[in-house]
Short mmCIF file of C-alpha atoms and ligand atoms in Angstrom, two decimals:
data_model
loop_
_atom_site.label_atom_id
_atom_site.label_comp_id
_atom_site.label_asym_id
_atom_site.label_seq_id
_atom_site.Cartn_x
_atom_site.Cartn_y
_atom_site.Cartn_z
CA UNK A 94 -36.80 70.55 -95.22
CA UNK A 95 -40.26 69.38 -94.19
CA UNK A 96 -40.93 72.00 -91.53
CA UNK A 97 -39.11 74.99 -93.05
CA UNK A 98 -39.82 74.56 -96.73
CA UNK A 99 -42.66 72.18 -97.51
CA UNK A 100 -45.26 72.85 -94.83
CA UNK A 101 -44.97 76.67 -94.95
CA UNK A 102 -45.34 76.59 -98.74
CA UNK A 103 -48.61 74.71 -98.59
CA UNK A 104 -47.78 71.03 -98.77
CA UNK A 105 -50.50 69.60 -96.51
CA UNK A 106 -50.72 65.95 -97.50
CA UNK A 107 -49.25 64.12 -94.51
CA UNK A 108 -48.50 61.01 -96.58
CA UNK A 109 -46.42 63.05 -99.01
CA UNK A 110 -44.59 64.82 -96.15
CA UNK A 111 -43.90 61.47 -94.50
CA UNK A 112 -42.61 59.91 -97.72
CA UNK A 113 -40.29 62.86 -98.26
CA UNK A 114 -39.12 62.59 -94.65
CA UNK A 115 -38.28 58.92 -95.21
CA UNK A 116 -36.47 59.12 -98.55
CA UNK A 117 -32.79 60.06 -97.95
CA UNK A 118 -32.34 62.88 -100.47
CA UNK A 119 -28.56 63.06 -99.76
CA UNK A 120 -28.20 59.62 -101.37
CA UNK A 121 -29.47 61.05 -104.68
CA UNK A 122 -27.03 63.93 -105.14
CA UNK A 123 -23.33 63.82 -106.08
CA UNK A 124 -20.81 63.80 -103.21
CA UNK A 125 -19.86 67.44 -103.99
CA UNK A 126 -23.42 68.64 -103.28
CA UNK A 127 -24.13 66.47 -100.27
CA UNK A 128 -24.17 69.38 -97.82
CA UNK A 129 -26.81 71.12 -99.95
CA UNK A 130 -29.02 68.06 -100.35
CA UNK A 131 -31.85 69.38 -98.15
CA UNK A 132 -31.71 73.00 -99.32
CA UNK A 133 -34.61 74.63 -101.12
CA UNK A 134 -33.16 74.42 -104.66
CA UNK A 135 -32.46 72.06 -107.51
CA UNK A 136 -28.96 70.57 -107.63
CA UNK A 137 -26.75 69.30 -110.49
CA UNK A 138 -26.63 65.52 -110.88
CA UNK A 139 -24.17 65.37 -113.80
CA UNK A 140 -24.81 65.15 -117.56
CA UNK A 141 -26.11 68.79 -117.38
CA UNK A 142 -29.21 67.55 -115.55
CA UNK A 143 -30.67 68.39 -112.13
CA UNK A 144 -32.58 66.85 -109.27
CA UNK A 145 -35.70 69.03 -108.77
CA UNK A 146 -36.07 71.27 -105.75
CA UNK A 147 -37.86 69.57 -102.80
CA UNK A 148 -40.91 71.85 -103.03
CA UNK A 149 -41.54 70.95 -106.68
CA UNK A 150 -41.23 67.24 -105.98
CA UNK A 151 -43.72 67.63 -103.12
CA UNK A 152 -46.14 69.81 -105.13
CA UNK A 153 -46.15 67.38 -108.07
CA UNK A 154 -46.60 64.34 -105.80
CA UNK A 155 -49.39 65.99 -103.80
CA UNK A 156 -51.22 67.09 -106.94
CA UNK A 157 -51.09 63.56 -108.37
CA UNK A 158 -52.91 62.17 -105.27
CA UNK A 159 -51.07 58.82 -105.37
CA UNK A 160 -52.77 55.89 -103.64
CA UNK A 161 -51.01 52.66 -102.60
CA UNK A 162 -51.02 50.08 -105.39
CA UNK A 163 -51.48 52.63 -108.16
CA UNK A 164 -49.49 52.39 -111.39
CA UNK A 165 -47.45 55.53 -112.02
CA UNK A 166 -45.32 56.66 -114.96
CA UNK A 167 -42.56 59.20 -114.39
CA UNK A 168 -40.82 60.79 -117.37
CA UNK A 169 -37.32 62.00 -116.54
CA UNK A 170 -35.88 59.62 -113.93
CA UNK A 171 -32.78 61.80 -113.40
CA UNK A 172 -31.37 60.84 -110.01
CA UNK A 173 -34.30 58.54 -109.17
CA UNK A 174 -35.38 60.71 -106.23
CA UNK A 175 -38.94 61.46 -107.40
CA UNK A 176 -39.39 57.78 -108.26
CA UNK A 177 -38.30 56.82 -104.73
CA UNK A 178 -40.86 59.22 -103.23
CA UNK A 179 -43.59 57.69 -105.40
CA UNK A 180 -42.56 54.16 -104.42
CA UNK A 181 -42.56 55.17 -100.75
CA UNK A 182 -46.24 56.07 -101.21
CA UNK A 183 -46.87 52.49 -102.33
CA UNK A 184 -47.05 53.07 -106.09
CA UNK A 185 -45.72 50.72 -108.74
CA UNK A 186 -43.40 53.06 -110.63
CA UNK A 187 -42.17 53.05 -114.21
CA UNK A 188 -39.64 55.80 -114.79
CA UNK A 189 -38.20 56.64 -118.19
CA UNK A 190 -34.84 58.38 -118.72
CA UNK A 191 -33.35 59.32 -122.10
CA UNK A 192 -29.78 59.66 -120.84
CA UNK A 193 -28.27 56.18 -120.69
CA UNK A 194 -25.74 57.01 -117.98
CA UNK A 195 -28.33 58.61 -115.72
CA UNK A 196 -30.71 55.68 -116.26
CA UNK A 197 -27.99 53.21 -115.25
CA UNK A 198 -27.01 55.27 -112.21
CA UNK A 199 -30.61 55.70 -111.05
CA UNK A 200 -31.26 51.96 -111.47
CA UNK A 201 -28.17 51.01 -109.42
CA UNK A 202 -28.84 53.63 -106.76
CA UNK A 203 -32.50 52.62 -106.25
CA UNK A 204 -31.57 48.93 -106.08
CA UNK A 205 -28.74 49.71 -103.65
CA UNK A 206 -31.14 51.57 -101.37
CA UNK A 207 -33.55 48.64 -101.45
CA UNK A 208 -36.46 50.23 -103.35
CA UNK A 209 -38.79 47.69 -104.86
CA UNK A 210 -41.46 48.29 -107.41
CA UNK A 211 -39.48 50.79 -109.49
CA UNK A 212 -38.57 49.98 -113.06
CA UNK A 213 -36.08 52.34 -114.76
CA UNK A 214 -36.45 52.35 -118.55
CA UNK A 215 -33.92 53.87 -120.92
CA UNK A 216 -35.75 55.61 -123.75
CA UNK A 217 -37.71 58.62 -125.02
CA UNK A 218 -40.40 59.22 -122.42
CA UNK A 219 -42.07 61.93 -124.52
CA UNK A 220 -43.78 58.94 -126.17
CA UNK A 221 -44.77 57.55 -122.78
CA UNK A 222 -44.25 53.88 -122.11
CA UNK A 223 -47.04 51.89 -123.68
CA UNK A 224 -46.55 48.32 -122.42
CA UNK A 225 -47.86 48.76 -118.82
CA UNK A 226 -50.36 51.57 -119.73
CA UNK A 227 -52.87 52.84 -118.69
CA UNK A 228 -51.48 54.69 -115.67
CA UNK A 229 -53.30 56.12 -112.67
CA UNK A 230 -50.82 58.99 -112.70
CA UNK A 231 -48.15 60.39 -115.01
CA UNK A 232 -45.52 62.83 -113.72
CA UNK A 233 -43.41 64.59 -116.31
CA UNK A 234 -40.33 66.06 -114.66
CA UNK A 235 -38.93 67.87 -117.73
CA UNK A 236 -40.37 70.90 -119.55
CA UNK A 237 -42.64 70.15 -122.51
CA UNK A 238 -43.61 72.62 -125.27
CA UNK A 239 -47.17 71.23 -125.16
CA UNK A 240 -49.04 68.30 -123.59
CA UNK A 241 -48.26 65.22 -125.69
CA UNK A 242 -51.52 63.58 -126.85
CA UNK A 243 -49.89 60.16 -126.50
CA UNK A 244 -49.49 60.74 -122.77
CA UNK A 245 -53.19 61.62 -122.41
CA UNK A 246 -53.98 58.33 -124.17
CA UNK A 247 -51.92 56.43 -121.59
CA UNK A 248 -53.90 57.85 -118.64
CA UNK A 249 -56.43 55.55 -117.00
CA UNK A 250 -60.01 56.54 -116.30
CA UNK A 251 -59.79 58.93 -113.34
CA UNK A 252 -56.06 59.36 -114.03
CA UNK A 253 -54.03 62.50 -113.24
CA UNK A 254 -51.08 63.94 -115.13
CA UNK A 255 -48.73 66.61 -113.75
CA UNK A 256 -46.61 68.29 -116.41
CA UNK A 257 -44.65 71.53 -116.82
CA UNK A 258 -45.63 73.21 -120.10
CA UNK A 259 -44.17 76.37 -121.56
CA UNK A 260 -41.01 77.61 -123.27
CA UNK A 261 -37.43 76.67 -122.44
CA UNK A 262 -37.13 79.24 -119.65
CA UNK A 263 -40.49 79.36 -117.91
CA UNK A 264 -43.30 76.90 -117.59
CA UNK A 265 -46.57 76.42 -115.74
CA UNK A 266 -47.08 73.22 -113.85
CA UNK A 267 -50.37 71.74 -115.14
CA UNK A 268 -52.62 69.17 -113.52
CA UNK A 269 -54.66 67.30 -116.12
CA UNK A 270 -57.43 64.95 -114.99
CA UNK A 271 -59.18 62.37 -117.15
CA UNK A 272 -62.88 61.47 -116.96
CA UNK A 273 -63.75 59.19 -119.86
CA UNK A 274 -62.50 61.08 -122.85
CA UNK A 275 -62.84 64.46 -121.17
CA UNK A 276 -59.70 66.18 -119.85
CA UNK A 277 -59.73 69.08 -117.42
CA UNK A 278 -56.67 71.26 -116.85
CA UNK A 279 -55.69 73.24 -113.78
CA UNK A 280 -52.66 75.54 -113.59
CA UNK A 281 -50.69 74.93 -110.40
CA UNK A 282 -47.33 76.74 -110.05
CA UNK A 283 -44.94 78.59 -112.28
CA UNK A 284 -41.75 76.51 -112.58
CA UNK A 285 -38.44 76.00 -114.41
CA UNK A 286 -37.47 72.56 -115.57
CA UNK A 287 -34.77 71.28 -117.89
CA UNK A 288 -36.19 70.49 -121.35
CA UNK A 289 -38.03 67.33 -122.34
CA UNK A 290 -36.08 66.30 -125.40
CA UNK A 291 -37.67 63.90 -127.86
CA UNK A 292 -40.37 63.15 -130.40
CA UNK A 293 -43.10 64.99 -128.48
CA UNK A 294 -40.79 67.37 -126.64
CA UNK A 295 -38.13 69.77 -127.88
CA UNK A 296 -36.05 68.67 -130.85
CA UNK A 297 -32.61 67.32 -130.02
CA UNK A 298 -30.65 70.06 -131.79
CA UNK A 299 -32.41 73.28 -130.84
CA UNK A 300 -29.97 75.69 -129.16
CA UNK A 301 -31.26 75.84 -125.60
CA UNK A 302 -29.16 77.03 -122.71
CA UNK A 303 -29.35 75.14 -119.46
N1 SAH B 1319 -37.15 63.49 -111.57
C1 SAH B 1319 -35.71 63.69 -111.50
C2 SAH B 1319 -35.25 65.03 -112.04
C3 SAH B 1319 -35.53 65.18 -113.49
S1 SAH B 1319 -34.48 66.28 -114.38
C4 SAH B 1319 -35.19 63.46 -110.10
O1 SAH B 1319 -36.00 63.17 -109.19
O2 SAH B 1319 -33.97 63.52 -109.90
C5 SAH B 1319 -35.13 65.92 -115.99
C6 SAH B 1319 -34.66 64.61 -116.57
O3 SAH B 1319 -35.44 64.37 -117.74
C7 SAH B 1319 -33.20 64.58 -117.00
O4 SAH B 1319 -32.53 63.54 -116.39
C8 SAH B 1319 -33.29 64.37 -118.53
O5 SAH B 1319 -32.25 63.58 -119.04
C9 SAH B 1319 -34.62 63.68 -118.64
N2 SAH B 1319 -35.27 63.76 -119.97
C10 SAH B 1319 -35.33 64.79 -120.84
N3 SAH B 1319 -36.05 64.45 -121.91
C11 SAH B 1319 -36.50 63.17 -121.71
C12 SAH B 1319 -37.28 62.25 -122.46
N4 SAH B 1319 -37.80 62.55 -123.66
N5 SAH B 1319 -37.53 61.02 -121.95
C13 SAH B 1319 -37.01 60.67 -120.73
N6 SAH B 1319 -36.24 61.48 -119.99
C14 SAH B 1319 -35.99 62.73 -120.46
#
């Protein structure tokens, strides 16, 4: 996965590559997909949700330039894999998941694997998670129709946010950086995420196809 997918596609940050080498991705997928755990694609994790493809996890993590000891918010815990990669880089991770069952599973899995410094919160992450804010980095791992202002507010000075923004089928991965009250935006990769559903995401009842 590291040598055939991540390096050739431009992931250069050795700390990110090492973290992804260390985190056992096969522990984060259902038994039925275990053989495909290290393939270059997203996989189903139940509840109609997916674990992101390795390249996207690497690209988001690299773009966020995580330093040890930083406080990071992830929105869309899913399997807990991205959170584990962030923790492996030495971050204190808060990860929000709207699906109760997935939140419970991710919490149990991460504890079972011995990850410390990850808090799984059940709730609507489109509103962020105010109590521990501000964050050095925010990673949104579900597709948003626009950048929620409330998430920008929860970024620390010098903070970075990586978020897929677009329609339900196609999005651009954006890197937003905060300097004081100025925000700069860079477009990284085209991507396809499952929808961010909630107050500042897509409404619960809109007829999307996954
Ligand atoms: N980062 C995950 C993959 C995320 S898939 C991993 O490493 O496995 C997207 C996840 O976002 C799904 O689990 C979905 O339930 C969740 N989600 C969608 N809208 C959300 C919201 N408003 N708040 C929190 N989680 C949300």
